[in-house]
Coordinates of C-alpha atoms and ligand atoms in Angstrom, one line a residue:
X3 CA -35.5 9.7 8.0
X4 CA -34.0 7.7 5.5
X5 CA -36.5 5.8 3.8
X6 CA -34.4 2.5 3.0
X7 CA -34.7 0.4 -0.2
X8 CA -36.6 -3.2 -0.2
X9 CA -37.5 -3.0 3.4
X10 CA -40.7 -2.9 5.4
X11 CA -39.3 0.2 7.6
X12 CA -41.6 -1.2 10.6
X13 CA -39.3 -4.1 11.1
X14 CA -36.1 -3.4 9.5
X15 CA -33.0 -4.5 11.9
X16 CA -30.8 -1.1 11.9
X17 CA -28.3 -0.9 9.1
X18 CA -24.3 -1.4 9.5
X19 CA -22.8 2.3 9.9
X20 CA -19.9 2.6 7.3
X21 CA -17.3 4.3 8.0
X22 CA -14.6 3.9 5.5
X23 CA -14.4 1.7 2.5
X24 CA -10.8 0.1 1.1
X25 CA -10.6 -2.5 -1.4
X26 CA -12.4 -5.3 -0.7
X27 CA -13.3 -4.3 3.0
X28 CA -15.9 -2.4 4.4
X29 CA -15.2 -0.7 8.1
X30 CA -18.0 -0.4 10.5
X31 CA -17.2 1.4 13.8
X32 CA -15.8 -1.8 15.6
X33 CA -14.8 -4.1 13.0
X34 CA -14.0 -4.4 9.1
X35 CA -15.7 -6.7 6.9
X36 CA -15.1 -8.1 3.3
X37 CA -18.2 -7.2 1.1
X38 CA -18.8 -10.5 -0.6
X39 CA -21.3 -8.6 -2.8
X40 CA -19.8 -5.5 -4.2
X41 CA -22.3 -3.2 -3.1
X42 CA -25.1 -4.5 -5.5
X43 CA -22.0 -6.4 -7.5
X44 CA -20.8 -2.7 -8.9
X45 CA -17.5 -2.4 -7.3
X46 CA -15.0 -5.0 -8.9
X47 CA -12.1 -3.0 -8.3
X48 CA -12.8 -2.2 -4.8
X49 CA -13.4 0.6 -2.8
X50 CA -11.5 4.3 -3.1
X51 CA -9.4 2.6 -5.7
X52 CA -6.7 5.4 -6.2
X53 CA -7.2 5.7 -10.2
X54 CA -10.6 6.0 -10.2
X55 CA -10.9 8.2 -7.1
X56 CA -7.9 10.7 -8.8
X57 CA -9.8 10.6 -11.9
X58 CA -12.8 11.9 -10.1
X59 CA -10.8 14.5 -8.6
X60 CA -9.1 15.7 -11.3
X61 CA -12.7 16.4 -13.0
X62 CA -14.1 18.0 -9.8
X63 CA -11.6 20.5 -9.9
X64 CA -12.8 21.5 -13.4
X65 CA -16.3 21.2 -13.2
X66 CA -18.7 17.9 -11.7
X67 CA -21.5 18.7 -14.3
X68 CA -22.9 20.3 -17.3
X69 CA -26.0 19.2 -18.8
X70 CA -25.7 17.2 -22.4
X71 CA -28.5 19.6 -23.7
X72 CA -27.2 21.7 -26.2
X73 CA -23.7 21.0 -24.5
X74 CA -20.5 18.7 -24.3
X75 CA -17.6 17.9 -22.9
X76 CA -14.2 16.0 -23.0
X77 CA -14.8 13.0 -20.8
X78 CA -18.1 12.0 -21.9
X79 CA -16.8 12.3 -25.8
X80 CA -14.1 10.1 -24.5
X81 CA -16.2 7.6 -22.7
X82 CA -19.0 7.5 -25.7
X83 CA -15.4 7.1 -28.3
X84 CA -14.1 4.1 -25.8
X85 CA -17.2 2.4 -25.8
X86 CA -17.3 2.3 -29.6
X87 CA -13.7 1.0 -29.8
X88 CA -14.3 -1.3 -26.9
X89 CA -17.6 -2.8 -27.4
X90 CA -18.2 -5.3 -29.9
X91 CA -19.8 -5.5 -33.2
X92 CA -21.6 -2.2 -34.4
X93 CA -22.6 -0.9 -31.0
X94 CA -21.5 2.3 -31.3
X95 CA -24.0 5.0 -30.3
X96 CA -23.7 6.0 -26.6
X97 CA -27.1 7.4 -24.7
X98 CA -25.9 8.1 -21.0
X99 CA -28.5 7.7 -18.3
X100 CA -28.6 7.8 -14.4
X101 CA -29.1 4.6 -13.3
X102 CA -30.0 1.1 -14.9
X103 CA -32.9 1.0 -14.5
X104 CA -33.3 4.2 -16.6
X105 CA -30.6 3.2 -19.1
X106 CA -33.2 0.1 -19.4
X107 CA -36.4 2.0 -20.0
X108 CA -34.2 4.0 -22.8
X109 CA -33.6 0.7 -24.4
X110 CA -37.2 -0.3 -24.0
X111 CA -38.2 2.7 -25.7
X112 CA -35.5 2.9 -28.3
X113 CA -36.9 -0.6 -29.1
X114 CA -40.8 0.6 -29.5
X115 CA -40.0 3.9 -31.3
X116 CA -37.8 2.2 -33.8
X117 CA -40.6 0.6 -35.3
X118 CA -43.1 3.6 -34.6
X119 CA -40.9 5.5 -36.6
X120 CA -41.3 3.6 -39.7
X121 CA -44.7 3.3 -39.7
X122 CA -45.4 0.1 -38.0
X123 CA -47.6 0.6 -34.8
X124 CA -48.4 -2.9 -34.5
X125 CA -44.9 -3.9 -32.5
X126 CA -46.0 -3.2 -29.2
X127 CA -45.1 -6.5 -27.5
X128 CA -42.0 -7.0 -25.5
X129 CA -40.5 -10.6 -25.4
X130 CA -38.6 -11.1 -21.9
X131 CA -37.9 -14.1 -19.5
X132 CA -39.1 -15.2 -16.9
X133 CA -37.4 -14.7 -13.5
X134 CA -36.1 -11.5 -15.5
X135 CA -35.4 -8.8 -13.2
X136 CA -34.2 -5.3 -15.0
X137 CA -35.3 -2.6 -12.9
X138 CA -37.4 -0.9 -10.6
X139 CA -39.0 1.8 -12.9
X140 CA -42.2 0.9 -14.0
X141 CA -41.7 -0.5 -17.6
X142 CA -38.6 -2.4 -16.6
X143 CA -41.1 -4.0 -13.6
X144 CA -43.2 -4.9 -16.5
X145 CA -40.5 -6.5 -18.9
X146 CA -39.1 -7.7 -15.5
X147 CA -41.1 -10.8 -13.2
X148 CA -40.0 -10.0 -10.2
X149 CA -42.7 -11.7 -7.7
X150 CA -42.3 -8.3 -5.4
X151 CA -43.1 -6.4 -8.1
X152 CA -46.5 -8.7 -9.5
X153 CA -49.1 -7.6 -6.4
X154 CA -48.3 -3.7 -7.8
X155 CA -48.9 -4.3 -11.5
X156 CA -52.0 -6.3 -11.0
X157 CA -53.9 -3.1 -10.4
X158 CA -53.5 -2.6 -13.4
X159 CA -54.8 -5.9 -14.7
X160 CA -53.1 -7.9 -17.2
X161 CA -50.2 -6.6 -19.0
X162 CA -50.8 -7.6 -22.7
X163 CA -48.1 -6.0 -24.2
X164 CA -45.1 -8.5 -22.2
X165 CA -44.5 -11.5 -22.8
X166 CA -42.8 -13.9 -20.3
X167 CA -40.7 -17.4 -21.6
X168 CA -38.7 -19.7 -19.4
X169 CA -34.9 -20.4 -20.9
X170 CA -35.4 -22.9 -23.0
X171 CA -35.1 -23.0 -26.7
X172 CA -38.4 -24.9 -27.3
X173 CA -40.3 -21.9 -25.6
X174 CA -38.3 -19.4 -27.3
X175 CA -39.2 -20.5 -31.0
X176 CA -42.7 -20.8 -29.7
X177 CA -43.1 -17.5 -28.6
X178 CA -41.5 -16.4 -31.9
X179 CA -43.9 -18.0 -33.5
X180 CA -46.9 -16.7 -32.3
X181 CA -45.8 -12.6 -31.8
X182 CA -43.0 -12.4 -34.4
X183 CA -45.0 -9.8 -36.2
X184 CA -46.2 -8.4 -32.8
X185 CA -42.5 -8.7 -31.2
X186 CA -40.4 -5.0 -31.5
X187 CA -37.7 -6.8 -28.6
X188 CA -36.9 -9.7 -26.5
X189 CA -34.6 -8.3 -23.7
X190 CA -32.6 -11.1 -21.9
X191 CA -30.1 -10.7 -18.8
X192 CA -28.0 -12.2 -20.6
X193 CA -26.6 -15.8 -19.0
X194 CA -26.9 -15.0 -15.4
X195 CA -30.2 -13.6 -14.2
X196 CA -29.2 -11.7 -11.4
X197 CA -31.8 -10.6 -9.1
X198 CA -34.5 -13.0 -10.1
X199 CA -32.1 -15.8 -7.9
X200 CA -28.3 -16.0 -10.3
X201 CA -30.2 -18.5 -12.4
X202 CA -27.5 -19.4 -15.2
X203 CA -28.5 -20.6 -18.5
X204 CA -26.5 -21.8 -21.8
X205 CA -25.4 -19.5 -24.7
X206 CA -27.1 -21.9 -27.3
X207 CA -30.4 -20.0 -26.1
X208 CA -29.0 -16.7 -26.9
X209 CA -27.4 -17.7 -30.2
X210 CA -30.8 -19.4 -31.3
X211 CA -32.4 -16.2 -30.0
X212 CA -30.3 -14.1 -32.6
X213 CA -30.9 -16.1 -35.3
X214 CA -34.6 -16.0 -34.4
X215 CA -34.6 -12.0 -33.9
X216 CA -33.0 -12.0 -37.7
X217 CA -35.6 -14.2 -39.0
X218 CA -38.4 -12.0 -37.7
X219 CA -36.7 -8.5 -37.8
X220 CA -36.9 -8.2 -33.6
X221 CA -34.5 -6.2 -32.1
X222 CA -32.5 -8.4 -29.2
X223 CA -31.6 -6.3 -25.9
X224 CA -29.0 -7.6 -23.7
X225 CA -29.5 -6.2 -20.1
X226 CA -26.0 -6.6 -19.6
X227 CA -25.9 -4.0 -16.1
X228 CA -24.9 -6.9 -14.1
X229 CA -23.3 -9.2 -16.3
X230 CA -21.4 -6.8 -17.7
X231 CA -17.3 -5.9 -17.0
X232 CA -16.8 -9.5 -16.6
X233 CA -19.3 -10.9 -13.9
X234 CA -20.0 -14.2 -16.2
X235 CA -16.8 -14.8 -16.5
X236 CA -16.5 -13.3 -20.5
X237 CA -15.9 -9.1 -21.0
X238 CA -20.0 -8.9 -22.4
X239 CA -21.6 -12.0 -23.0
X240 CA -21.6 -9.2 -26.0
X241 CA -18.7 -10.8 -27.1
X242 CA -19.8 -14.1 -27.8
X243 CA -23.4 -13.3 -29.1
X244 CA -24.4 -9.9 -30.6
X245 CA -27.4 -8.4 -29.5
X246 CA -28.5 -4.8 -31.5
X247 CA -28.5 -2.6 -27.7
X248 CA -26.9 -3.6 -25.0
X249 CA -27.4 -1.7 -21.8
X250 CA -24.1 -1.0 -19.0
X251 CA -24.6 0.1 -15.5
X252 CA -23.1 -0.8 -11.9
X253 CA -19.6 -1.5 -12.9
X254 CA -19.4 1.2 -15.3
X255 CA -18.0 3.2 -13.0
X256 CA -16.3 0.7 -11.2
X257 CA -19.0 1.3 -8.7
X258 CA -17.9 4.7 -7.6
X259 CA -20.3 6.6 -8.5
X260 CA -24.0 6.2 -10.5
X261 CA -23.7 5.8 -14.0
X262 CA -25.3 3.8 -16.8
X263 CA -25.2 3.7 -20.7
X264 CA -27.8 2.6 -23.7
X265 CA -25.4 1.6 -26.4
X266 CA -27.2 1.0 -29.7
X267 CA -26.0 -0.3 -33.0
X268 CA -26.0 1.1 -36.8
X269 CA -29.4 -0.4 -37.6
X270 CA -31.4 1.2 -34.3
X271 CA -29.5 4.7 -34.5
X272 CA -30.4 5.1 -38.1
X273 CA -33.9 4.2 -37.2
X274 CA -33.9 7.2 -35.8
X275 CA -31.9 9.4 -38.0
X276 CA -34.0 11.6 -40.4
X277 CA -35.0 15.1 -41.4
X278 CA -38.0 14.8 -38.9
X279 CA -38.1 15.9 -35.9
X280 CA -40.6 13.8 -34.5
X281 CA -38.5 10.5 -35.1
X282 CA -35.9 12.3 -32.2
X283 CA -35.3 9.6 -29.4
X284 CA -36.9 11.9 -26.8
X285 CA -35.3 11.0 -23.7
X286 CA -32.8 13.5 -21.6
X287 CA -32.1 12.8 -17.8
X288 CA -30.7 15.8 -16.3
X289 CA -27.6 14.4 -14.9
X290 CA -26.6 12.1 -18.1
X291 CA -23.0 11.9 -19.1
X292 CA -21.7 13.5 -15.5
X293 CA -18.8 14.5 -16.1
X294 CA -17.4 13.0 -12.6
X295 CA -19.2 9.7 -13.7
X296 CA -17.6 9.8 -17.4
X297 CA -14.0 10.4 -15.9
X298 CA -14.3 7.5 -13.4
X299 CA -16.0 5.0 -15.7
X300 CA -12.5 5.8 -18.4
X301 CA -10.4 5.2 -15.3
X302 CA -12.3 1.8 -15.0
X303 CA -12.3 0.9 -18.1
X304 CA -8.2 1.5 -18.3
X305 CA -8.0 -0.9 -14.8
X306 CA -9.9 -3.6 -16.6
X307 CA -7.9 -3.1 -20.2
X308 CA -4.6 -3.0 -18.1
X309 CA -5.6 -5.7 -15.3
X310 CA -5.9 -9.1 -17.1
X311 CA -9.4 -9.2 -15.8
X312 CA -10.8 -12.3 -17.7
X313 CA -8.0 -14.1 -16.1
X314 CA -8.5 -13.0 -12.7
X315 CA -12.2 -14.0 -12.9
X316 CA -11.9 -17.3 -14.2
X317 CA -9.3 -17.8 -11.0
X318 CA -12.0 -16.4 -8.7
X319 CA -14.9 -19.5 -10.2
X320 CA -12.0 -21.6 -9.6
X321 CA -11.7 -20.9 -6.6
X322 CA -15.3 -21.0 -6.1
X323 CA -15.9 -24.5 -7.5
X324 CA -12.6 -25.7 -5.6
X325 CA -14.1 -24.4 -1.6
X326 CA -17.6 -24.9 -2.6
X327 CA -17.2 -28.7 -4.0
X328 CA -17.7 -30.4 -0.6
X329 CA -20.5 -28.9 0.5
X330 CA -23.7 -30.6 0.5
X331 CA -27.0 -30.5 2.8
X332 CA -30.6 -31.3 2.6
X333 CA -31.7 -27.8 2.8
X334 CA -29.8 -27.1 -0.1
X335 CA -31.7 -27.1 -3.8
X336 CA -28.6 -26.1 -6.4
X337 CA -25.3 -24.6 -6.0
X338 CA -24.5 -22.5 -8.8
X339 CA -21.1 -21.0 -10.1
X340 CA -20.6 -18.7 -13.1
X341 CA -17.4 -16.1 -13.6
X342 CA -17.7 -14.1 -10.1
X343 CA -20.9 -15.2 -9.0
X344 CA -21.4 -18.2 -7.0
X345 CA -24.9 -19.2 -5.6
X346 CA -26.2 -21.8 -3.0
X347 CA -30.4 -22.1 -3.6
X348 CA -31.5 -23.4 -0.5
X349 CA -35.1 -25.2 -0.4
X350 CA -36.6 -22.9 2.2
X351 CA -36.2 -19.1 2.7
X352 CA -35.9 -19.5 6.3
X353 CA -33.1 -21.4 6.4
X354 CA -31.1 -18.0 5.4
X355 CA -32.5 -16.3 8.2
X356 CA -29.7 -14.8 10.4
X357 CA -27.3 -15.3 7.9
X358 CA -26.2 -12.0 7.7
X359 CA -25.4 -11.5 11.7
X360 CA -23.4 -14.9 11.7
X361 CA -21.6 -13.6 8.8
X362 CA -20.3 -10.0 10.3
X363 CA -19.5 -11.9 13.2
X364 CA -16.9 -13.6 11.0
X365 CA -16.0 -10.4 9.1
X366 CA -17.8 -10.7 6.0
X367 CA -21.0 -8.6 4.8
X368 CA -23.5 -10.8 2.8
X369 CA -27.1 -10.0 1.8
X370 CA -28.6 -12.9 0.9
X371 CA -32.4 -12.6 -0.3
X372 CA -35.1 -15.5 -0.5
X373 CA -33.6 -18.5 -0.7
X374 CA -30.5 -17.3 -2.5
X375 CA -27.6 -17.0 -0.8
X376 CA -24.5 -16.1 -3.1
X377 CA -21.0 -14.1 -3.3
X378 CA -20.9 -11.6 -6.2
X379 CA -16.8 -10.4 -5.0
X380 CA -14.5 -7.4 -6.5
X381 CA -12.2 -8.8 -8.3
X382 CA -9.1 -7.7 -6.5
X383 CA -10.4 -9.8 -3.8
X384 CA -7.0 -12.4 -2.2
X385 CA -7.3 -16.5 -2.5
X386 CA -7.8 -16.1 1.3
X387 CA -10.5 -13.1 1.5
X388 CA -12.6 -15.4 -0.8
X389 CA -11.9 -18.8 0.8
X390 CA -13.1 -17.1 4.4
X391 CA -16.4 -16.0 2.8
X392 CA -16.8 -19.7 1.3
X393 CA -16.2 -21.0 4.7
X394 CA -18.3 -18.7 6.6
X395 CA -20.9 -20.2 4.2
X396 CA -20.0 -23.4 4.7
X397 CA -20.2 -23.5 8.8
X398 CA -23.7 -21.8 8.3
X399 CA -24.9 -25.6 7.0
X400 CA -22.3 -27.5 9.4
X401 CA -23.1 -25.4 12.5
Ligands
PLP26 C1 -30.0 -6.8 -14.9 C2 -30.3 -5.0 -14.7 N1 -30.9 -4.6 -14.9 C3 -31.1 -3.0 -14.7 C4 -31.2 -2.9 -12.9 C5 -31.1 -1.8 -12.7 O1 -30.1 -0.9 -12.0 P1 -30.0 0.4 -11.3 O2 -30.2 -0.3 -9.6 O3 -29.2 1.0 -11.3 O4 -31.4 1.1 -11.6 C6 -30.2 -3.8 -12.3 C7 -30.5 -3.6 -10.4 O5 -30.0 -4.8 -10.0 C8 -30.1 -5.1 -12.6 O6 -29.5 -6.3 -12.2

């Protein structure tokens, strides 16, 4: 029996059974659906991409996996080299793991130990954003601010080590003024807070954060698990404001197989590089650097590089803006659009009850949550398919 994610199993309706997936389409036994959420935002090149599938097959013909403890192999070495060349600044040291949550855990552990390794035991606090989402493991739940987790974390009492602030410069400045010598890092989903409600904010906030982190020696972590690979319209937000650590997942493999990476700059890496074995980073997921996943990631990055994706994403954004410009309804609080993400926020979550079935009957798979109806489409989507997604959204409000 499967225990499904984020579901009250007693109340859950039967999931749609997928028997095939190709391009932007999911196939059920009776119909085909445009996937408007790219399997939790990961399948940027569409399903069953021939180049990625071939890369996985070619590697599987050699070997699927060997551990990185004491061993190495071509796909992981090539991927680390590619990321070093491809990512901005001196983000050069790749630590692989099997999911975005674990990769964020690694980033948080790196930030804490970076100071502990220097004998600074006071920097125990993490600065984070309200409405943040960084994953479902314990430390990522704490760094995040997802109301779904509050009641279980409250069992531990108040967590003194995480400070949440809104995406407003005065709040940021105040937090640094008060806590700067206690902070090891400031972790953010840059520009676009995904699971917290597709909240969008200005780059000036991140520019100021970079200045304050530099001034007070605090590490800046960009969790680009969701925003990376073009979702905001930038390739990475890190291309515009450079963090000390970047976390990538989801689209890293084009969504074809689970994998993630925490990439550190020279300063962070050098904080661990020592003759003292105790200063090593004590982490090592069994499937880190999985050979199939690294091969998929290399193929996915090649597609991204060769496919003029930023132009495609700008086009997707312009169509979303055009198509949703004539949508207004008293139940709608705000419509937000950035890069490959569009979100309609409603006042009352019950406004969206039944939307998934409504969209299913009109050939679209959607998964609204709370008050948010959104699209995070594969970048290979055609104009007509995109328009179909927004037509379904509009007809929901106009019925
Ligand atoms: C910003 C962000 N960080 C981390 C994660 C966790 O990634 P995973 O589901 O691969 O553990 C997610 C997942 O949605 C995410 O959006």
